[in-house]
mmCIF file of C-alpha atoms and ligand atoms in Angstrom:
data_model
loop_
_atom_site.group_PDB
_atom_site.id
_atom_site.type_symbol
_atom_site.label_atom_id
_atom_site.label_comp_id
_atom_site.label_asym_id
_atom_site.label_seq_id
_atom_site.Cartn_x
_atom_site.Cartn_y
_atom_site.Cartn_z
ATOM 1 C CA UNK Q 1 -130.685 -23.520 -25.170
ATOM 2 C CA UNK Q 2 -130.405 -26.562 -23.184
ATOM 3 C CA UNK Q 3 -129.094 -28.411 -26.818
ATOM 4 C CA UNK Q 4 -126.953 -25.640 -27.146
ATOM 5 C CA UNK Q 5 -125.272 -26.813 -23.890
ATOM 6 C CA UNK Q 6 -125.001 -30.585 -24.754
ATOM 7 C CA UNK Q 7 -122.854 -29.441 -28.023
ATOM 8 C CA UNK Q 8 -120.394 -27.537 -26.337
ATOM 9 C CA UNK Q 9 -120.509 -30.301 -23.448
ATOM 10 C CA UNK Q 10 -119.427 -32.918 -26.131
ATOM 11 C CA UNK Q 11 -116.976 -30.735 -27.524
ATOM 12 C CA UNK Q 12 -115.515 -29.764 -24.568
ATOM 13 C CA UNK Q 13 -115.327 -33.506 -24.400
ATOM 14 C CA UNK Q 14 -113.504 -34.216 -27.525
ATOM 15 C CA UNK Q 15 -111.377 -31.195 -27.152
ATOM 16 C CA UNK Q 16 -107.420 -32.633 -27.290
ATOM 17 C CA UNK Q 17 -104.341 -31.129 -27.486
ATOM 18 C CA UNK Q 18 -100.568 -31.118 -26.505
ATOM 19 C CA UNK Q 19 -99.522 -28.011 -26.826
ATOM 20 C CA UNK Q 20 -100.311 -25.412 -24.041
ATOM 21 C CA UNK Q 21 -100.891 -22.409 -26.325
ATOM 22 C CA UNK Q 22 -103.971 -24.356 -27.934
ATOM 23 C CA UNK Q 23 -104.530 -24.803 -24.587
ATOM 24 C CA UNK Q 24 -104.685 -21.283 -23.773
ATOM 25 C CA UNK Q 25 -107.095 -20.631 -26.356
ATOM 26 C CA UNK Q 26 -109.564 -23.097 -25.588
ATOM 27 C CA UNK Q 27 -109.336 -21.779 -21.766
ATOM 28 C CA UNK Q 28 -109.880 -18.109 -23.081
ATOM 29 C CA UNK Q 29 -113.080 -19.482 -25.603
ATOM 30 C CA UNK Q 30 -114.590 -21.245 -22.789
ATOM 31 C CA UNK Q 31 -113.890 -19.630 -19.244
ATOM 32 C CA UNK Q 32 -112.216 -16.081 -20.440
ATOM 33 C CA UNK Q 33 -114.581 -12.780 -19.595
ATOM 34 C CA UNK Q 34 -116.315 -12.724 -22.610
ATOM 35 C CA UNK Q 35 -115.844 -16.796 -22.911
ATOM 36 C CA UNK Q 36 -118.758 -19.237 -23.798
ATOM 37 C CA UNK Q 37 -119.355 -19.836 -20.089
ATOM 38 C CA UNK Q 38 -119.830 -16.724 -19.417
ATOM 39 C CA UNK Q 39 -122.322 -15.784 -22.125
ATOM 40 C CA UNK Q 40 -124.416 -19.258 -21.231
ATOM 41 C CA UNK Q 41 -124.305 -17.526 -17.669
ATOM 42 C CA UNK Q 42 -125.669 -14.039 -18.548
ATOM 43 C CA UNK Q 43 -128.864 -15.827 -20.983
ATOM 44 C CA UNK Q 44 -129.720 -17.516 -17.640
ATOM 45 C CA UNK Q 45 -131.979 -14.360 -16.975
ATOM 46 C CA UNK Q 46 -133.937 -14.464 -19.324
ATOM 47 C CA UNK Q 47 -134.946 -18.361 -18.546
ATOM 48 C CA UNK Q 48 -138.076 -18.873 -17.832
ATOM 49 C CA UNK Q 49 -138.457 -19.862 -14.221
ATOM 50 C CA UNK Q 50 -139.737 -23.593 -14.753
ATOM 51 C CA UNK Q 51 -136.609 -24.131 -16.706
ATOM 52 C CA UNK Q 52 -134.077 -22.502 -14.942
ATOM 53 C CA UNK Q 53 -133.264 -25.708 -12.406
ATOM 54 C CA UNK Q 54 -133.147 -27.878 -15.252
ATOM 55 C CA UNK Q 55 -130.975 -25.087 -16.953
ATOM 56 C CA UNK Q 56 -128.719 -24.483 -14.379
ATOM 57 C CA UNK Q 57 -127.955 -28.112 -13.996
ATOM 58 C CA UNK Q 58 -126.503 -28.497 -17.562
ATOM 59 C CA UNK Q 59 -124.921 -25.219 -17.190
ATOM 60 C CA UNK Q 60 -122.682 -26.516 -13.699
ATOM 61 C CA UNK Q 61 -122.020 -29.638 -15.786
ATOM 62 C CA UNK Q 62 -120.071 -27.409 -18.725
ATOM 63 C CA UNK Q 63 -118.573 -25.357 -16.411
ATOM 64 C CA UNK Q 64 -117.178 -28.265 -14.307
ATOM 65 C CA UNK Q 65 -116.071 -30.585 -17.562
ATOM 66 C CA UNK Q 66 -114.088 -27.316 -18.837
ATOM 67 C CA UNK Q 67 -112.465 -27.075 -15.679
ATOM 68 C CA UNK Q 68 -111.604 -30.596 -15.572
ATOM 69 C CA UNK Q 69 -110.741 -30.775 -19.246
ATOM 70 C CA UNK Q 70 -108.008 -27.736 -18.701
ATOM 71 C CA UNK Q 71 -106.463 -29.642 -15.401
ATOM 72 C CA UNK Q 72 -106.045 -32.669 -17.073
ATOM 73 C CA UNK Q 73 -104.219 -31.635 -20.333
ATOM 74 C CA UNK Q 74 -102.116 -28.924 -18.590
ATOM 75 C CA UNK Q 75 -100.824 -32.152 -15.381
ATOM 76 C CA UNK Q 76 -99.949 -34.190 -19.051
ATOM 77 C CA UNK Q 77 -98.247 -31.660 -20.661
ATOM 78 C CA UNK Q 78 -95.978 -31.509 -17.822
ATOM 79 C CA UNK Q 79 -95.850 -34.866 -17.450
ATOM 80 C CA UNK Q 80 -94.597 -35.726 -20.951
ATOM 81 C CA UNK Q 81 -92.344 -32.420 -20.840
ATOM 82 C CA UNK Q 82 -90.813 -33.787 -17.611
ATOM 83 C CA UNK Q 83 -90.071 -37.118 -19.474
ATOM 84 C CA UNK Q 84 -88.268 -35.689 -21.656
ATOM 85 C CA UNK Q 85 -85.918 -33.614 -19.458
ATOM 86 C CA UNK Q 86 -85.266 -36.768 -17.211
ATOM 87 C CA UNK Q 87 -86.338 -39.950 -19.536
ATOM 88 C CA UNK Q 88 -89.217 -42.264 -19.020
ATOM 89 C CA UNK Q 89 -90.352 -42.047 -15.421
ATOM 90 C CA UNK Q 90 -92.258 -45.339 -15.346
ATOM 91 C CA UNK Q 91 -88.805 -46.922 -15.908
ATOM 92 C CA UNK Q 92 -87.814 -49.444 -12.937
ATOM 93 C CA UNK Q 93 -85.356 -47.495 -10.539
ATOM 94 C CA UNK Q 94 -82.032 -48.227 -10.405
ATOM 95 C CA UNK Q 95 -80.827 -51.314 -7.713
ATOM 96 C CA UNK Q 96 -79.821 -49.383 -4.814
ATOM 97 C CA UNK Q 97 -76.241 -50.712 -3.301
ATOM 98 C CA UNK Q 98 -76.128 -50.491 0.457
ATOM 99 C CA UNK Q 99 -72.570 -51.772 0.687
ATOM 100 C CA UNK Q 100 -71.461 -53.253 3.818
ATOM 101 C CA UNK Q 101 -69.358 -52.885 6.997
ATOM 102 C CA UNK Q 102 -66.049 -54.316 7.340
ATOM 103 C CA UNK Q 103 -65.367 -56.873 9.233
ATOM 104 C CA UNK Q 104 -63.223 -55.692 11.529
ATOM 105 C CA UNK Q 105 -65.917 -52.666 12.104
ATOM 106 C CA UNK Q 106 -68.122 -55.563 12.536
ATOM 107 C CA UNK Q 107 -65.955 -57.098 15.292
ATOM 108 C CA UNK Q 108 -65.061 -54.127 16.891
ATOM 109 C CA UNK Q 109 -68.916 -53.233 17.418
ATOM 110 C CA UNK Q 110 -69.640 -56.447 18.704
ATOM 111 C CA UNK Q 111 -66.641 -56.405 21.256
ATOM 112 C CA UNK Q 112 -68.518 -52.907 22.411
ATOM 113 C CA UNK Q 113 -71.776 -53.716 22.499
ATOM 114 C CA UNK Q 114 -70.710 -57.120 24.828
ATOM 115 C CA UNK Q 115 -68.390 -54.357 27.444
ATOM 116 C CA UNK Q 116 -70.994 -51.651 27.382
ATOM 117 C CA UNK Q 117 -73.311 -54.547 28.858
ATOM 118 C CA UNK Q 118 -71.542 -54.921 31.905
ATOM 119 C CA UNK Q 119 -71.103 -51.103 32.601
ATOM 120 C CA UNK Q 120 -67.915 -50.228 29.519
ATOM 121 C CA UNK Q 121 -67.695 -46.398 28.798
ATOM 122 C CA UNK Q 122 -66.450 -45.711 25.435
ATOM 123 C CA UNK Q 123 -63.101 -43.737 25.658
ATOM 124 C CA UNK Q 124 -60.715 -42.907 22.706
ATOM 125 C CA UNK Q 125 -57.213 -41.423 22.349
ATOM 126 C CA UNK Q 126 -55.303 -39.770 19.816
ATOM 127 C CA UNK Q 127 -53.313 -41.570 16.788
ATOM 128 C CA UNK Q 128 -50.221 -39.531 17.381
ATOM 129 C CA UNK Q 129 -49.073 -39.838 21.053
ATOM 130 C CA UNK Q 130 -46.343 -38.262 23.147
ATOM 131 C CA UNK Q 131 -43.531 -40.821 25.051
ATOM 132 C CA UNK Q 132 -45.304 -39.594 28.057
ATOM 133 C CA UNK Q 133 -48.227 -41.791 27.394
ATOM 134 C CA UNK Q 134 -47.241 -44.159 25.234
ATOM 135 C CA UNK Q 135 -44.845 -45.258 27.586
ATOM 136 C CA UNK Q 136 -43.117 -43.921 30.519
ATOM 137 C CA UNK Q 137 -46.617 -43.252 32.324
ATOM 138 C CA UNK Q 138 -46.796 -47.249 31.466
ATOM 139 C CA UNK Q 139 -44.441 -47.850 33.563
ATOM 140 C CA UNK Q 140 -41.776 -47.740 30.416
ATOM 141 C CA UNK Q 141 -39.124 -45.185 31.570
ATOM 142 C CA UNK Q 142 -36.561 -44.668 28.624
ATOM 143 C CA UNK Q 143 -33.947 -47.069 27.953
ATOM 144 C CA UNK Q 144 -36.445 -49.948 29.368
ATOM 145 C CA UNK Q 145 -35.960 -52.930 27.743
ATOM 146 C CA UNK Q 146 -39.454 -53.403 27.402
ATOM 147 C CA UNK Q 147 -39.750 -49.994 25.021
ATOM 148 C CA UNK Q 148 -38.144 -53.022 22.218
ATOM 149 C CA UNK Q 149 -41.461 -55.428 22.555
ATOM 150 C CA UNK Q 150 -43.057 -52.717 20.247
ATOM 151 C CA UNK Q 151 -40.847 -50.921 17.513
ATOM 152 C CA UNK Q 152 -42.046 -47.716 17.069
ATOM 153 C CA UNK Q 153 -42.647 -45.336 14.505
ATOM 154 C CA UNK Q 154 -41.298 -41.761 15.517
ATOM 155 C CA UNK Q 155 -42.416 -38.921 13.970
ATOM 156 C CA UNK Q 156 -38.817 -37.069 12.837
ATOM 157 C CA UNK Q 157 -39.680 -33.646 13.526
ATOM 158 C CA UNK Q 158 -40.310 -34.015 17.054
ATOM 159 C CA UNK Q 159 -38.936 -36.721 18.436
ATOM 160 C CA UNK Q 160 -41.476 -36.985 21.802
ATOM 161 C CA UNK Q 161 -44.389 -37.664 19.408
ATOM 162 C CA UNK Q 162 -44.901 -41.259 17.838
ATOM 163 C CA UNK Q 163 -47.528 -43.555 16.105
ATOM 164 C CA UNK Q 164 -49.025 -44.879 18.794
ATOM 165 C CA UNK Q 165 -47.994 -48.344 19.759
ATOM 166 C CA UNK Q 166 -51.074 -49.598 21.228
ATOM 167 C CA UNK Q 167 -54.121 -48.118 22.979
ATOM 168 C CA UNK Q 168 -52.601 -48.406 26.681
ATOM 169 C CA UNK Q 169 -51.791 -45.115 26.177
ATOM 170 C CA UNK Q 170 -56.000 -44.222 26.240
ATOM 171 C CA UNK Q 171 -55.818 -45.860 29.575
ATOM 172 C CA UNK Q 172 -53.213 -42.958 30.821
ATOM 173 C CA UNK Q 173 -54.841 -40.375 29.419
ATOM 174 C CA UNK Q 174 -58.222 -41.156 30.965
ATOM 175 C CA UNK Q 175 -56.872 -41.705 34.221
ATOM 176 C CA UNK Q 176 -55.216 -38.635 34.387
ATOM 177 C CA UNK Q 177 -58.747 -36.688 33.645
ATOM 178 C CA UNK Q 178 -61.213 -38.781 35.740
ATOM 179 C CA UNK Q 179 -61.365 -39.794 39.306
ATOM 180 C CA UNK Q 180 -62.428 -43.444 40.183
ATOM 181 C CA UNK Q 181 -64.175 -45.595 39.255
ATOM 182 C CA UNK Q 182 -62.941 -45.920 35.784
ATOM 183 C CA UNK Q 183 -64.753 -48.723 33.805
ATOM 184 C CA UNK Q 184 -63.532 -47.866 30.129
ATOM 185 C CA UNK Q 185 -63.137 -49.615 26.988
ATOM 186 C CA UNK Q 186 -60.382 -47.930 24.544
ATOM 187 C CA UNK Q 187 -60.583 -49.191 20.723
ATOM 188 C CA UNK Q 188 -58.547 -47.823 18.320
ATOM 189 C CA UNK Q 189 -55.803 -48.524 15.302
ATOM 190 C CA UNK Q 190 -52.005 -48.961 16.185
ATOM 191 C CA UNK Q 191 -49.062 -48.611 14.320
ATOM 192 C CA UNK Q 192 -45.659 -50.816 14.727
ATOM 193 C CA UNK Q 193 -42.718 -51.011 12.275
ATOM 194 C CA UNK Q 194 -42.366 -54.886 11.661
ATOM 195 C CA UNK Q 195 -42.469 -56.203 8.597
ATOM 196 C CA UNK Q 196 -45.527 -57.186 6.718
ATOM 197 C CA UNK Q 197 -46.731 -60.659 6.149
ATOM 198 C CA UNK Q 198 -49.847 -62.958 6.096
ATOM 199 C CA UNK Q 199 -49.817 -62.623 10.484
ATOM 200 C CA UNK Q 200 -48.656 -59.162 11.010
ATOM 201 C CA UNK Q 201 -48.681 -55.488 9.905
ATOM 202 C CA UNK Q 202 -47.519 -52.552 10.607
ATOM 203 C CA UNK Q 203 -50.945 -50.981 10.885
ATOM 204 C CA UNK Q 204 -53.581 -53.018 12.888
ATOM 205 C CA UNK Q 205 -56.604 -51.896 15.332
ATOM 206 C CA UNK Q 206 -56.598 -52.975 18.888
ATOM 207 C CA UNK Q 207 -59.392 -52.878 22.027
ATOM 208 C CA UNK Q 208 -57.931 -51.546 25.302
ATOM 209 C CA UNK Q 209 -60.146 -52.212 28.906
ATOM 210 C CA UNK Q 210 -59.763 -50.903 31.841
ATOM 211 C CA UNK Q 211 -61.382 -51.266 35.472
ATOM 212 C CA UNK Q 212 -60.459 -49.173 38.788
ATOM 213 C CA UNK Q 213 -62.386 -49.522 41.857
ATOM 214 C CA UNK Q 214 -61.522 -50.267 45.295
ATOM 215 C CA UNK Q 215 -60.664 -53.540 46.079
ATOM 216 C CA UNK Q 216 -60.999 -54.927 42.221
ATOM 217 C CA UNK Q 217 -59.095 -58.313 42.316
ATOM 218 C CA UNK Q 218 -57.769 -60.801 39.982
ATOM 219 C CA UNK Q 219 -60.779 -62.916 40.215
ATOM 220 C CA UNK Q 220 -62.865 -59.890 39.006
ATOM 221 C CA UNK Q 221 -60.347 -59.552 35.820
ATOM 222 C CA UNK Q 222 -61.257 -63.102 35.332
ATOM 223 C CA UNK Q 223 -64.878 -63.135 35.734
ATOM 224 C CA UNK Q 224 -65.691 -60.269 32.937
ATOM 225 C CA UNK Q 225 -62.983 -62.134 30.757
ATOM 226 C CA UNK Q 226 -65.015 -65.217 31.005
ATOM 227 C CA UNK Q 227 -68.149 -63.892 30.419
ATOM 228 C CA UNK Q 228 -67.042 -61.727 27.046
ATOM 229 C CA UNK Q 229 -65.486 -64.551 25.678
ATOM 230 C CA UNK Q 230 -68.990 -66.547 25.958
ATOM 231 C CA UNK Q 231 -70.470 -63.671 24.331
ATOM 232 C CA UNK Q 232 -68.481 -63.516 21.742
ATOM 233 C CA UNK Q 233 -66.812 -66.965 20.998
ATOM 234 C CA UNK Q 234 -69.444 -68.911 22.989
ATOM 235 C CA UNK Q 235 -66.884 -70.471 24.610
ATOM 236 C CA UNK Q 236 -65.748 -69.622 27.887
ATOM 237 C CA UNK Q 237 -63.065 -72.086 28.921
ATOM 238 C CA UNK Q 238 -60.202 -69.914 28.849
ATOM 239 C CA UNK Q 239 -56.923 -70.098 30.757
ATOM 240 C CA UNK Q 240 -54.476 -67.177 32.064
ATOM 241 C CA UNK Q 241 -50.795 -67.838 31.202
ATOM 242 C CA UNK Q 242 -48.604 -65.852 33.546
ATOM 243 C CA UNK Q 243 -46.782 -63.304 31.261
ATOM 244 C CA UNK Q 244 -44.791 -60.212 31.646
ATOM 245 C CA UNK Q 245 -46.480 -56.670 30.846
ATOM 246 C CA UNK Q 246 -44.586 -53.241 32.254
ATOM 247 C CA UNK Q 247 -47.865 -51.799 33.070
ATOM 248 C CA UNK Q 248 -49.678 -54.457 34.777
ATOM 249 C CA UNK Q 249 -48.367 -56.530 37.895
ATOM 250 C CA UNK Q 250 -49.122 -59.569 37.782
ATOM 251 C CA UNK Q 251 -49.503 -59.944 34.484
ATOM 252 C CA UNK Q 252 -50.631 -63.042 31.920
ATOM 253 C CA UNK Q 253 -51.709 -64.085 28.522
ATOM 254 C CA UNK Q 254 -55.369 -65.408 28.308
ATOM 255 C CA UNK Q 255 -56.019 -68.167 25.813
ATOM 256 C CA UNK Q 256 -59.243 -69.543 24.911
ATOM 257 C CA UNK Q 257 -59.902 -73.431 24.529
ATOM 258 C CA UNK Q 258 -60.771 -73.284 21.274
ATOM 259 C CA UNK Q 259 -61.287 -76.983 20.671
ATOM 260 C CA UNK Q 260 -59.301 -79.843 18.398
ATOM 261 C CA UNK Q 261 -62.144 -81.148 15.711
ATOM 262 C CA UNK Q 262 -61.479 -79.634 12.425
ATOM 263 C CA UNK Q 263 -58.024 -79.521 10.392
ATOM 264 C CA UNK Q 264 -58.593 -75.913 10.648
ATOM 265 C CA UNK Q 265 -58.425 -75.781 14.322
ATOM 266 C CA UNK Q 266 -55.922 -78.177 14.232
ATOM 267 C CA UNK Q 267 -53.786 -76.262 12.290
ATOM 268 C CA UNK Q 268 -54.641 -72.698 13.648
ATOM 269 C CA UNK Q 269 -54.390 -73.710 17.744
ATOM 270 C CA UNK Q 270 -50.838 -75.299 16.683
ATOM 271 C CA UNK Q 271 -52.054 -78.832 17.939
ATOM 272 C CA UNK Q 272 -52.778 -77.843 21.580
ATOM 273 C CA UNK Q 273 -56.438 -76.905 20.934
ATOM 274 C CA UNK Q 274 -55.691 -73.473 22.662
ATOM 275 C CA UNK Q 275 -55.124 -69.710 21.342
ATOM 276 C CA UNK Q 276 -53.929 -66.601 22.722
ATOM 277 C CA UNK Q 277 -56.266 -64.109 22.196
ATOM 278 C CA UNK Q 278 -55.019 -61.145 24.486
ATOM 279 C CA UNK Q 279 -52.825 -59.442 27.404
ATOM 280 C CA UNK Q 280 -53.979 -58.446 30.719
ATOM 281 C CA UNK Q 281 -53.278 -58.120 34.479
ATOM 282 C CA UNK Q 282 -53.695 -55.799 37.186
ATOM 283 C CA UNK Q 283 -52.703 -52.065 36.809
ATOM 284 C CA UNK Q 284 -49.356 -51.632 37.813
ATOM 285 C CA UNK Q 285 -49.431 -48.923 40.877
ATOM 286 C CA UNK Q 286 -46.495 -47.263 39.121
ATOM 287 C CA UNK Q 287 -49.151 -46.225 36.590
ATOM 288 C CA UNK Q 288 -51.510 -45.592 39.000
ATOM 289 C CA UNK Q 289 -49.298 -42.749 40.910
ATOM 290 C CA UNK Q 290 -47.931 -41.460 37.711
ATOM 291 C CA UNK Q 291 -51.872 -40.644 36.542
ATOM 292 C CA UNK Q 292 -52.469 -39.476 40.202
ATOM 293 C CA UNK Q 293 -54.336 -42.363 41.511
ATOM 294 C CA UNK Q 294 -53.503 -43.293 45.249
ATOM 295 C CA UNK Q 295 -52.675 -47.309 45.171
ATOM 296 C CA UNK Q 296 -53.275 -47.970 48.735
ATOM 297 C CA UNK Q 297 -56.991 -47.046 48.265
ATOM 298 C CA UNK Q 298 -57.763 -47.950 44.198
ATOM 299 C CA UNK Q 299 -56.923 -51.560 42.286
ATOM 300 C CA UNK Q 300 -57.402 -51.888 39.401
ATOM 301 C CA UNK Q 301 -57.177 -54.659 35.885
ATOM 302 C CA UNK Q 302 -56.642 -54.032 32.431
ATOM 303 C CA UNK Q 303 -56.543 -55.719 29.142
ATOM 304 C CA UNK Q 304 -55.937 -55.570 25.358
ATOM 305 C CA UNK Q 305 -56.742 -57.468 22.164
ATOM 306 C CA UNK Q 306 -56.307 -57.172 18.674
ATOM 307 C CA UNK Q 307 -58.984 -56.706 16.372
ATOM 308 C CA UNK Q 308 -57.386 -58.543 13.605
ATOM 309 C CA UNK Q 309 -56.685 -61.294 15.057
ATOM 310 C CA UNK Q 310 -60.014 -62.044 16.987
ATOM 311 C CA UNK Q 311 -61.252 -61.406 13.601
ATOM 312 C CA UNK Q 312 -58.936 -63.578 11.840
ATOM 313 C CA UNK Q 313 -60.439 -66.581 14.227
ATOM 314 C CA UNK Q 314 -64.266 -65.796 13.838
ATOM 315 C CA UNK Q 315 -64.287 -65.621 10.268
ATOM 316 C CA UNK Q 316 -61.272 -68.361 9.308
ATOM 317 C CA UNK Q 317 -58.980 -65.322 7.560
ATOM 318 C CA UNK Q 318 -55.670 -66.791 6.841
ATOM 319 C CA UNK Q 319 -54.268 -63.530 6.172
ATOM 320 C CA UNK Q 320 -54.301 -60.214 7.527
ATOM 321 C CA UNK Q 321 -52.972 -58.390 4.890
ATOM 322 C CA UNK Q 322 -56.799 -59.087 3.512
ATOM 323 C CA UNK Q 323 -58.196 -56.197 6.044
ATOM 324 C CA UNK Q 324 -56.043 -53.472 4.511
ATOM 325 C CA UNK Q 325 -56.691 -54.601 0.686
ATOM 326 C CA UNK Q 326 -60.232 -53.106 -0.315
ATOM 327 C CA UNK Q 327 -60.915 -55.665 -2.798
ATOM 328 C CA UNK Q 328 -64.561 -55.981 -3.024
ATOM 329 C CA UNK Q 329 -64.646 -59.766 -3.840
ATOM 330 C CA UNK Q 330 -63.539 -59.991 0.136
ATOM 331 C CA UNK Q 331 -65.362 -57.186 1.541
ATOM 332 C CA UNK Q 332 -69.371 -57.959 0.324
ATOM 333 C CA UNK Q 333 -68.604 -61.315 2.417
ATOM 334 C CA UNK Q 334 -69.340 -59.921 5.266
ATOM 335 C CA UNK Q 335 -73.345 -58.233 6.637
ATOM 336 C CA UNK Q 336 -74.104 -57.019 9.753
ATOM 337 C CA UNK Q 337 -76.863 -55.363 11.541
ATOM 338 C CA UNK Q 338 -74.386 -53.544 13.892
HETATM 339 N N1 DAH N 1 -50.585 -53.154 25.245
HETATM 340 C C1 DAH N 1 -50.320 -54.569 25.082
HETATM 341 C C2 DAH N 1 -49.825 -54.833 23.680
HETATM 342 O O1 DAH N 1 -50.064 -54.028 22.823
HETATM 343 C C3 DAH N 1 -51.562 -55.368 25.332
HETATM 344 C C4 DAH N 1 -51.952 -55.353 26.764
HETATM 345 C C5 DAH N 1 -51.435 -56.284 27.605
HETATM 346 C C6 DAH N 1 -52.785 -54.365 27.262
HETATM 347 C C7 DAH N 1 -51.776 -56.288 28.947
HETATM 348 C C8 DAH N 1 -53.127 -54.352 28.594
HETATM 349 C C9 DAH N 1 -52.595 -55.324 29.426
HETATM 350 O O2 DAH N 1 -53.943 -53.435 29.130
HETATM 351 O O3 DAH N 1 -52.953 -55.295 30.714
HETATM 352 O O4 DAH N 1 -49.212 -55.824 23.438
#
């Protein structure tokens, strides 16, 4: 009996195939009802005692190799049937491409993640704006001469709603919805019809602030100014050129020193060693009462950059038309983590 056993175990053993009918058959010979298995199972009464443990042993052995032997041909049957749905799947994978932000993204974050620091809420405004906030609630009644600093894009249709000139008009809205203290940072894309050329489009992204509080002052505007452009130039001399803004009173340019010891910044800082990088001044209260804001209790600064430009400085871009191109050859230049 026992020899009996150790044939079938070394069949069982040589037993190949790869095809799962064959397989079926050898499963029904071995482990169907009236299967091999099952036959050694019933003789195992009529052991004798002494040899049943030895017996027994053998017979768990068969059963367990059979069981195995089924498993494994059936998980490489599928295997090889998978392979040749879908190919070889031991093949290397494919390189995956992450791709990478742009830069201006990458500025823009960077500009946030300095403001939300020191207490900057992110606020955004719509692309398509009314004159109301635009500019008349800037301080920009019609007919101002000021409304000609920024040509506009109207939309024909409806001639109170325009491409949005710059994202002041984020500071009106907010103002009108939220009491003070406001402490908001407004980035966004603008639109202006001037001509296109290596320094200026007619689409470009810009990053509005804004800060009311009682008793904010100029020095306070001037503080936060120096300490983002540490952050973010690591240079913090910067110097505030009075200027003329409708919505802000008084009102200057800030440049930053941005030193004399390459050609590059030779040529870029004109000579002087400095460069404008944005507007700014203290909220005209004209805007304040037309948003509903009392003036005799609530000051207030704002300010606003543009993207491009900053971006044009950090990275040495000599032309902005680069930003709106999509050629890859400029855009996998540039990684970030943020
Ligand atoms: N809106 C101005 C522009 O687009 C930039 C600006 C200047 C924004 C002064 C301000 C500001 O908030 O106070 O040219």
């Amino acid at each position: 009996m026992i020899k009996e056993i150790k044939k079938h175990l070394k069949k069982v053993n040589d037993f190949h195939t790869e095809n799962l009918s064959e397989l079926e058959s050898f499963r029904i010979e071995y482990s169907g009802k009236k299967g091999i298995l099952n036959d050694f199972f019933v003789s195992f009464r009529d052991i004798p005692n002494e040899n049943k443990k030895e017996y027994g042993k053998e017979l768990n052995i068969l059963k367990e190799l059979v069981s195995n032997k089924i498993q494994s041909i059936k998980n490489s049957i599928s295997l090889t049937s998978e392979m040749g749905k879908n190919g070889d799947l031991f093949r290397p994978g494919f390189e995956f491409d992450t791709g990478s932000r742009h830069p201006l993204s990458i500025v823009k974050n960077r500009i946030i993640s300095i403001f939300s620091q020191i207490g900057f809420k992110l606020s955004e405004g719509p692309e398509i704006e009314d004159d109301w906030h635009n500019f008349t609630a800037l301080n920009l009644p019609e007919h101002h001469p000021a409304r000609d600093m920024q040509d506009t894009f109207f939309i024909q249709t409806n001639p109170d709603k325009l491409l949005r000139t710059h994202t002041s008009s984020v500071q009106v809205r907010y103002m009108e919805n939220n009491k003070p203290p406001i402490r908001i940072l407004s980035p966004g894309r603008v639109f202006r019809n001037e001509a296109i050329s290596s320094r200026s489009h007619c689409i470009f992204h810009q990053v509005e602030g804004l800060y009311i509080n009682r008793e904010v002052s100029f020095a306070d505007l001037k503080q936060t100014l120096q300490f983002f452009t540490k952050a973010l130039f690591g240079k913090s001399i910067i110097r505030l050129r009075p200027s003329y803004f409708p919505f802000t009173e008084p009102s200057a340019e800030v440049d930053i020193y941005w030193g004399l010891e390459t050609e590059t910044d030779r040529r870029i800082t004109k000579g002087t060693g400095w460069l404008e990088i944005m507007g700014c001044g203290m909220v005209d209260p004209n805007v304040l009462i037309n948003c509903n804001i009392d003036p005799e209790k609530y000051s207030g600064y704002a300010f606003g950059m543009g993207i491009e430009r900053i971006t044009m400085l950090l990275y040495q871009i000599g032309d902005i038309r680069m930003f709106f191109e999509n050629d890859l050859r400029f855009l996998k230049q540039f990684k970030s983590s943020i």
